[in-house]
Amino acid sequence: MNQKNYILTIAGLDPSSGAGITSDIKTFEAHHLYGLSVCTAVTVQNDVEFTDCVWIKRKVILGQVEQLFKRFSIPVVKIGIIQSWKVLLAVILTLKKLNPDIKIVLDPILKASAGFTFHTIQDLDTFEKVLQNCSFITPNYDEIKALFPDKSIEETIKFISEKTNIYLKGGHRVDKKGWDEVYYSKIVKLNIPPITTKPIFEKHGSGCVLSAALAANLSKDIPLEDACRNTKLYTEQFLSSNESLLGTHNY
């Protein structure tokens, strides 16, 4: 395995492995990549109930990151839940210091699918700096509405797309359910309709799978639009893998 095969997830531990770092590792493996992981939180949950979240201290998170970079060349990282936007910015700036060219895919998880609210935007300046240092942000419709409750979705998209690329997940849409939208290079919009004809079933942690799959495709230097379509297809295959809340990855 050459060094280009390494990829990193920075996220929480979900004991059910439907979401978080263990889910990301499975997604990376399915893309023939070696997944490294940094834990940001230990959650107390299963696939239907979320009762607690114990945050890992900032210095421990940064220590894990720095320890991995001593040994591995890491071109792409996916980031999930982190205690606050300030801790997230500290992690991102550390990653950029260790590898100025690193691509960062941020899954802005504001609320777990099993029912737990993490955090909201309280510091716009910090949030803007986070966006400016990311390659992609992957909100769903509920999350992008929650990011700026006072703005319309179109206004929020315009604000974010001026700073980073957006993969807007369409699973929560009511008008065109399953239609994803990608905004990149500030002005380009790509619509990705549903691809599979197989039945789709609700899954715990499906957002983590999509953002990890996008990070995996970007790490292979696949052109951006093809990377996004591959991501859509992989996620749909995961959603149609079985009827339970815990999906199966296709290795």
Phi, psi and omega in degrees: 000124179275172187294336183291348182278355181276143177213150188238139168245137176238105189195186183269166176265122175251114183302335179280348180063016174280334180225180174074200191296324181289325174295317180298319180299318178297320178296317179298316180301320180294340177261014177062039176241154177266114183272128172257155184218144173236126184270130180253345182194150171252115182263152177250098186200164165234202184282351181233348184222135180236120186245338183197161179217121179254113185281140174278139183296147181307316183292331178287319177300310181297324178297319177298315181299309183297324179296319179294320182290345174292335188247331191234146171271119187239109183272338185221141176225141172253134181241131177250229185291138174217150192305319183208165177296328180292317177295320178301315180297321178298320178294315181297316180294327175293317178300316181295328178290322182283328177211095183303338182263005186296141175263129183245123175253118184253122173262104188281075185284112178261336183210132180285149180296336178274003174095080176196126180268128183270291181200165177236171181285121175240349183225094185296324180298316178295317180300318179296320179294324176300310182299317184296341182255005179257154174272327182209147169236139190235065179281160166264180185295322179295320182291319182290331174289324182284336181299316179225084183301335182275351181255157170284165178301319181298320179293320179294317178300315180298317180298313184287319186292344174284348184243332180201175177276150182236131166250104184266112184284134187261008184296335181260006181288149176257337182276313179227076184300129178090356177273116178267156178229138177239129177243119181219162182053030174073332188234347187267134177240129178242123175266133178237101179287168175307141184256311185284150175260000180281158178298142179254136180237144179301140181227142171288125176084018183296330178295323177296319180298315181297313183292325177292321178294322177296316178300319181297316180294321178295327182291342180266008178060031175284137178309145193305312183294321177294321178299320180290320178293319177301320179298316179300314182296315181299318181294320179295321177297323177295317182293331182263007187291329176195176185269354182278175178284345181254111184280168179246135178273147182261099182276000000 
